[in-house]
Amino acid sequence: MKYFYVLSASILVIALTSQSIYASTFSFGGSEYTIVQSTGINWNDARTAAEAAGGHLVTITSAAENNFLKNTVFQGLDKAYWLGAYQTGDENRQDPYSNWHWVTGEEWNFTDWYSAEPNNMKIDEMHLSADQRFDFQWNDEGSAVSQMISGYVIEKPTAPTPLPGAVWLLGASLVALFGIKKKFAK
């Protein structure tokens, strides 16, 4: 019986204090940002992995968010990292600035392109990266450009458990534990 109490208490503590399995996680403006090191990953695989982790590739919709990423998340890193944008409708590579979309469907109203980007250079560069060569300003990249990519950034909206909800959960768990103890103590 003692084993049951220890196991229940351990599960409760883990559930209330669990952290992301990724080492580099940062919070800003209602979201949690995690940098994932994955050399050579293509954009489609990065998008799938971000969604499997419960988030999405990062969408940068303001100067404040962009500056936070540059000054915190990308600090000390090199190479390029996938962001959550893609381009449609420029198959002939005539207009590299048009038809960009965030994976979340948010408005495309903020950009931080490097001065020579986007350019659709050499290949269909239809995915967005933040590139260390350009002080992490944006670059359009082809999904197959593996030698340039070091990983990707996951964004997860944070919705903290309200304090009354957490207290209720803890209280209900304790009542259940003591109720079971009393039942089996007879």
mmCIF file of N, CA, C and O in Angstrom, residues 84-142:
data_model
loop_
_atom_site.group_PDB
_atom_site.id
_atom_site.type_symbol
_atom_site.label_atom_id
_atom_site.label_comp_id
_atom_site.label_asym_id
_atom_site.label_seq_id
_atom_site.Cartn_x
_atom_site.Cartn_y
_atom_site.Cartn_z
ATOM 1 N N GLY A 84 8.383 29.322 -39.429
ATOM 2 C CA GLY A 84 7.109 28.779 -39.873
ATOM 3 C C GLY A 84 6.422 29.526 -40.992
ATOM 4 O O GLY A 84 5.246 29.862 -40.873
ATOM 5 N N ALA A 85 7.128 29.794 -42.097
ATOM 6 C CA ALA A 85 6.495 30.454 -43.239
ATOM 7 C C ALA A 85 6.886 29.744 -44.529
ATOM 8 O O ALA A 85 7.959 29.150 -44.636
ATOM 9 N N TYR A 86 5.975 29.847 -45.487
ATOM 10 C CA TYR A 86 6.203 29.243 -46.799
ATOM 11 C C TYR A 86 5.567 30.137 -47.853
ATOM 12 O O TYR A 86 4.688 30.954 -47.567
ATOM 13 N N GLN A 87 6.013 29.970 -49.085
ATOM 14 C CA GLN A 87 5.513 30.774 -50.194
ATOM 15 C C GLN A 87 4.757 29.886 -51.168
ATOM 16 O O GLN A 87 5.153 28.755 -51.438
ATOM 17 N N THR A 88 3.668 30.431 -51.711
ATOM 18 C CA THR A 88 2.909 29.733 -52.749
ATOM 19 C C THR A 88 2.791 30.641 -53.963
ATOM 20 O O THR A 88 2.949 31.854 -53.867
ATOM 21 N N GLY A 89 2.526 30.073 -55.101
ATOM 22 C CA GLY A 89 2.190 30.842 -56.284
ATOM 23 C C GLY A 89 3.315 31.577 -56.971
ATOM 24 O O GLY A 89 3.067 32.512 -57.726
ATOM 25 N N ASP A 90 4.565 31.184 -56.752
ATOM 26 C CA ASP A 90 5.673 31.841 -57.456
ATOM 27 C C ASP A 90 6.533 30.777 -58.142
ATOM 28 O O ASP A 90 7.749 30.785 -58.069
ATOM 29 N N GLU A 91 5.863 29.854 -58.815
ATOM 30 C CA GLU A 91 6.557 28.736 -59.449
ATOM 31 C C GLU A 91 7.568 29.189 -60.503
ATOM 32 O O GLU A 91 8.556 28.512 -60.750
ATOM 33 N N ASN A 92 7.347 30.328 -61.134
ATOM 34 C CA ASN A 92 8.277 30.831 -62.149
ATOM 35 C C ASN A 92 9.362 31.735 -61.565
ATOM 36 O O ASN A 92 10.121 32.343 -62.306
ATOM 37 N N ARG A 93 9.396 31.847 -60.263
ATOM 38 C CA ARG A 93 10.402 32.640 -59.537
ATOM 39 C C ARG A 93 10.458 34.087 -60.021
ATOM 40 O O ARG A 93 11.522 34.660 -60.172
ATOM 41 N N GLN A 94 9.314 34.691 -60.229
ATOM 42 C CA GLN A 94 9.252 36.064 -60.727
ATOM 43 C C GLN A 94 9.026 37.084 -59.616
ATOM 44 O O GLN A 94 9.375 38.235 -59.760
ATOM 45 N N ASP A 95 8.397 36.677 -58.517
ATOM 46 C CA ASP A 95 8.049 37.627 -57.460
ATOM 47 C C ASP A 95 8.336 37.012 -56.086
ATOM 48 O O ASP A 95 7.437 36.518 -55.409
ATOM 49 N N PRO A 96 9.577 37.047 -55.646
ATOM 50 C CA PRO A 96 9.930 36.386 -54.386
ATOM 51 C C PRO A 96 9.287 37.005 -53.147
ATOM 52 O O PRO A 96 9.257 36.385 -52.098
ATOM 53 N N TYR A 97 8.743 38.232 -53.249
ATOM 54 C CA TYR A 97 8.132 38.892 -52.087
ATOM 55 C C TYR A 97 6.661 38.540 -51.883
ATOM 56 O O TYR A 97 6.102 38.816 -50.831
ATOM 57 N N SER A 98 6.021 37.951 -52.876
ATOM 58 C CA SER A 98 4.573 37.748 -52.774
ATOM 59 C C SER A 98 4.199 36.362 -52.244
ATOM 60 O O SER A 98 4.981 35.421 -52.311
ATOM 61 N N ASN A 99 2.986 36.292 -51.743
ATOM 62 C CA ASN A 99 2.339 35.038 -51.351
ATOM 63 C C ASN A 99 3.057 34.266 -50.246
ATOM 64 O O ASN A 99 3.129 33.040 -50.285
ATOM 65 N N TRP A 100 3.562 34.960 -49.242
ATOM 66 C CA TRP A 100 4.133 34.301 -48.077
ATOM 67 C C TRP A 100 3.032 34.090 -47.045
ATOM 68 O O TRP A 100 2.155 34.932 -46.869
ATOM 69 N N HIS A 101 3.084 32.955 -46.355
ATOM 70 C CA HIS A 101 2.049 32.573 -45.394
ATOM 71 C C HIS A 101 2.699 31.994 -44.144
ATOM 72 O O HIS A 101 3.671 31.242 -44.231
ATOM 73 N N TRP A 102 2.119 32.324 -42.993
ATOM 74 C CA TRP A 102 2.524 31.656 -41.747
ATOM 75 C C TRP A 102 1.775 30.333 -41.636
ATOM 76 O O TRP A 102 0.628 30.221 -42.065
ATOM 77 N N VAL A 103 2.414 29.331 -41.039
ATOM 78 C CA VAL A 103 1.793 28.009 -40.906
ATOM 79 C C VAL A 103 0.529 28.049 -40.052
ATOM 80 O O VAL A 103 -0.317 27.163 -40.147
ATOM 81 N N THR A 104 0.372 29.081 -39.247
ATOM 82 C CA THR A 104 -0.795 29.214 -38.371
ATOM 83 C C THR A 104 -1.939 29.972 -39.030
ATOM 84 O O THR A 104 -3.015 30.074 -38.452
ATOM 85 N N GLY A 105 -1.691 30.557 -40.209
ATOM 86 C CA GLY A 105 -2.707 31.361 -40.868
ATOM 87 C C GLY A 105 -2.755 32.804 -40.381
ATOM 88 O O GLY A 105 -3.620 33.577 -40.803
ATOM 89 N N GLU A 106 -1.833 33.190 -39.503
ATOM 90 C CA GLU A 106 -1.789 34.575 -39.019
ATOM 91 C C GLU A 106 -1.474 35.524 -40.173
ATOM 92 O O GLU A 106 -0.923 35.110 -41.191
ATOM 93 N N GLU A 107 -1.813 36.787 -39.981
ATOM 94 C CA GLU A 107 -1.553 37.812 -40.997
ATOM 95 C C GLU A 107 -0.062 37.935 -41.276
ATOM 96 O O GLU A 107 0.753 37.925 -40.360
ATOM 97 N N TRP A 108 0.294 38.079 -42.542
ATOM 98 C CA TRP A 108 1.679 38.322 -42.969
ATOM 99 C C TRP A 108 1.853 39.844 -43.058
ATOM 100 O O TRP A 108 1.719 40.434 -44.105
ATOM 101 N N ASN A 109 2.107 40.481 -41.905
ATOM 102 C CA ASN A 109 2.205 41.929 -41.907
ATOM 103 C C ASN A 109 3.498 42.450 -41.303
ATOM 104 O O ASN A 109 3.680 43.653 -41.165
ATOM 105 N N PHE A 110 4.397 41.574 -40.929
ATOM 106 C CA PHE A 110 5.717 41.964 -40.428
ATOM 107 C C PHE A 110 6.759 41.124 -41.139
ATOM 108 O O PHE A 110 6.572 39.920 -41.323
ATOM 109 N N THR A 111 7.857 41.749 -41.568
ATOM 110 C CA THR A 111 8.977 41.008 -42.177
ATOM 111 C C THR A 111 10.299 41.558 -41.673
ATOM 112 O O THR A 111 10.377 42.701 -41.214
ATOM 113 N N ASP A 112 11.320 40.743 -41.768
ATOM 114 C CA ASP A 112 12.679 41.157 -41.421
ATOM 115 C C ASP A 112 13.657 40.537 -42.421
ATOM 116 O O ASP A 112 14.610 39.865 -42.052
ATOM 117 N N TRP A 113 13.381 40.744 -43.699
ATOM 118 C CA TRP A 113 14.246 40.197 -44.743
ATOM 119 C C TRP A 113 15.619 40.847 -44.697
ATOM 120 O O TRP A 113 15.743 42.045 -44.469
ATOM 121 N N TYR A 114 16.639 40.051 -44.947
ATOM 122 C CA TYR A 114 17.972 40.591 -45.179
ATOM 123 C C TYR A 114 17.900 41.414 -46.470
ATOM 124 O O TYR A 114 17.063 41.160 -47.337
ATOM 125 N N SER A 115 18.785 42.379 -46.642
ATOM 126 C CA SER A 115 18.680 43.335 -47.754
ATOM 127 C C SER A 115 18.633 42.675 -49.138
ATOM 128 O O SER A 115 17.989 43.199 -50.037
ATOM 129 N N ALA A 116 19.277 41.541 -49.337
ATOM 130 C CA ALA A 116 19.272 40.885 -50.644
ATOM 131 C C ALA A 116 18.244 39.754 -50.721
ATOM 132 O O ALA A 116 18.253 38.969 -51.667
ATOM 133 N N GLU A 117 17.367 39.677 -49.742
ATOM 134 C CA GLU A 117 16.382 38.594 -49.675
ATOM 135 C C GLU A 117 14.967 39.171 -49.673
ATOM 136 O O GLU A 117 14.788 40.319 -49.299
ATOM 137 N N PRO A 118 13.976 38.397 -50.025
ATOM 138 C CA PRO A 118 14.044 37.079 -50.656
ATOM 139 C C PRO A 118 14.459 37.218 -52.119
ATOM 140 O O PRO A 118 14.242 38.259 -52.728
ATOM 141 N N ASN A 119 15.056 36.163 -52.648
ATOM 142 C CA ASN A 119 15.558 36.280 -54.019
ATOM 143 C C ASN A 119 15.308 35.054 -54.907
ATOM 144 O O ASN A 119 15.622 35.085 -56.086
ATOM 145 N N ASN A 120 14.782 33.969 -54.350
ATOM 146 C CA ASN A 120 14.564 32.750 -55.147
ATOM 147 C C ASN A 120 15.816 32.360 -55.930
ATOM 148 O O ASN A 120 15.733 31.917 -57.062
ATOM 149 N N MET A 121 16.953 32.509 -55.340
ATOM 150 C CA MET A 121 18.217 32.275 -56.030
ATOM 151 C C MET A 121 18.432 30.805 -56.361
ATOM 152 O O MET A 121 18.355 29.955 -55.486
ATOM 153 N N LYS A 122 18.678 30.520 -57.599
ATOM 154 C CA LYS A 122 19.078 29.205 -58.118
ATOM 155 C C LYS A 122 18.002 28.126 -58.036
ATOM 156 O O LYS A 122 17.881 27.314 -58.924
ATOM 157 N N ILE A 123 17.269 28.079 -56.957
ATOM 158 C CA ILE A 123 16.265 27.028 -56.779
ATOM 159 C C ILE A 123 14.981 27.669 -56.274
ATOM 160 O O ILE A 123 14.945 28.857 -55.955
ATOM 161 N N ASP A 124 13.946 26.887 -56.188
ATOM 162 C CA ASP A 124 12.698 27.395 -55.626
ATOM 163 C C ASP A 124 12.859 27.546 -54.116
ATOM 164 O O ASP A 124 12.723 26.582 -53.368
ATOM 165 N N GLU A 125 13.155 28.743 -53.685
ATOM 166 C CA GLU A 125 13.320 29.023 -52.266
ATOM 167 C C GLU A 125 11.964 29.468 -51.716
ATOM 168 O O GLU A 125 11.629 30.643 -51.752
ATOM 169 N N MET A 126 11.227 28.511 -51.213
ATOM 170 C CA MET A 126 9.850 28.765 -50.802
ATOM 171 C C MET A 126 9.616 28.568 -49.315
ATOM 172 O O MET A 126 8.468 28.439 -48.876
ATOM 173 N N HIS A 127 10.686 28.524 -48.519
ATOM 174 C CA HIS A 127 10.567 28.354 -47.075
ATOM 175 C C HIS A 127 11.433 29.396 -46.380
ATOM 176 O O HIS A 127 12.427 29.854 -46.923
ATOM 177 N N LEU A 128 11.058 29.744 -45.167
ATOM 178 C CA LEU A 128 11.703 30.835 -44.444
ATOM 179 C C LEU A 128 12.686 30.322 -43.410
ATOM 180 O O LEU A 128 12.395 29.386 -42.665
ATOM 181 N N SER A 129 13.853 30.973 -43.372
ATOM 182 C CA SER A 129 14.831 30.673 -42.333
ATOM 183 C C SER A 129 15.342 31.973 -41.728
ATOM 184 O O SER A 129 15.262 33.039 -42.344
ATOM 185 N N ALA A 130 15.867 31.865 -40.518
ATOM 186 C CA ALA A 130 16.616 32.959 -39.888
ATOM 187 C C ALA A 130 18.069 32.530 -39.984
ATOM 188 O O ALA A 130 18.435 31.441 -39.551
ATOM 189 N N ASP A 131 18.892 33.386 -40.562
ATOM 190 C CA ASP A 131 20.242 32.986 -40.945
ATOM 191 C C ASP A 131 21.296 33.791 -40.189
ATOM 192 O O ASP A 131 21.299 35.017 -40.221
ATOM 193 N N GLN A 132 22.213 33.089 -39.539
ATOM 194 C CA GLN A 132 23.282 33.733 -38.767
ATOM 195 C C GLN A 132 24.162 34.602 -39.644
ATOM 196 O O GLN A 132 24.652 35.637 -39.199
ATOM 197 N N ARG A 133 24.360 34.242 -40.903
ATOM 198 C CA ARG A 133 25.182 35.050 -41.807
ATOM 199 C C ARG A 133 24.632 36.461 -41.951
ATOM 200 O O ARG A 133 25.355 37.398 -42.270
ATOM 201 N N PHE A 134 23.336 36.623 -41.709
ATOM 202 C CA PHE A 134 22.662 37.917 -41.866
ATOM 203 C C PHE A 134 22.154 38.436 -40.522
ATOM 204 O O PHE A 134 21.142 39.127 -40.455
ATOM 205 N N ASP A 135 22.839 38.106 -39.422
ATOM 206 C CA ASP A 135 22.429 38.509 -38.082
ATOM 207 C C ASP A 135 21.001 38.036 -37.787
ATOM 208 O O ASP A 135 20.209 38.737 -37.181
ATOM 209 N N PHE A 136 20.682 36.861 -38.254
ATOM 210 C CA PHE A 136 19.384 36.204 -38.092
ATOM 211 C C PHE A 136 18.230 36.987 -38.696
ATOM 212 O O PHE A 136 17.081 36.838 -38.290
ATOM 213 N N GLN A 137 18.536 37.795 -39.712
ATOM 214 C CA GLN A 137 17.455 38.324 -40.530
ATOM 215 C C GLN A 137 16.979 37.184 -41.421
ATOM 216 O O GLN A 137 17.619 36.142 -41.535
ATOM 217 N N TRP A 138 15.868 37.405 -42.095
ATOM 218 C CA TRP A 138 15.225 36.321 -42.826
ATOM 219 C C TRP A 138 15.825 36.084 -44.201
ATOM 220 O O TRP A 138 16.295 36.995 -44.867
ATOM 221 N N ASN A 139 15.748 34.812 -44.601
ATOM 222 C CA ASN A 139 16.251 34.365 -45.886
ATOM 223 C C ASN A 139 15.260 33.350 -46.449
ATOM 224 O O ASN A 139 14.764 32.506 -45.714
ATOM 225 N N ASP A 140 14.968 33.459 -47.729
ATOM 226 C CA ASP A 140 14.173 32.397 -48.350
ATOM 227 C C ASP A 140 15.135 31.282 -48.730
ATOM 228 O O ASP A 140 16.195 31.516 -49.271
ATOM 229 N N GLU A 141 14.755 30.064 -48.379
ATOM 230 C CA GLU A 141 15.612 28.894 -48.623
ATOM 231 C C GLU A 141 14.801 27.815 -49.319
ATOM 232 O O GLU A 141 13.590 27.730 -49.147
ATOM 233 N N GLY A 142 15.517 26.979 -50.044
ATOM 234 C CA GLY A 142 14.897 25.782 -50.592
ATOM 235 C C GLY A 142 14.890 24.713 -49.520
ATOM 236 O O GLY A 142 15.807 24.619 -48.710
#
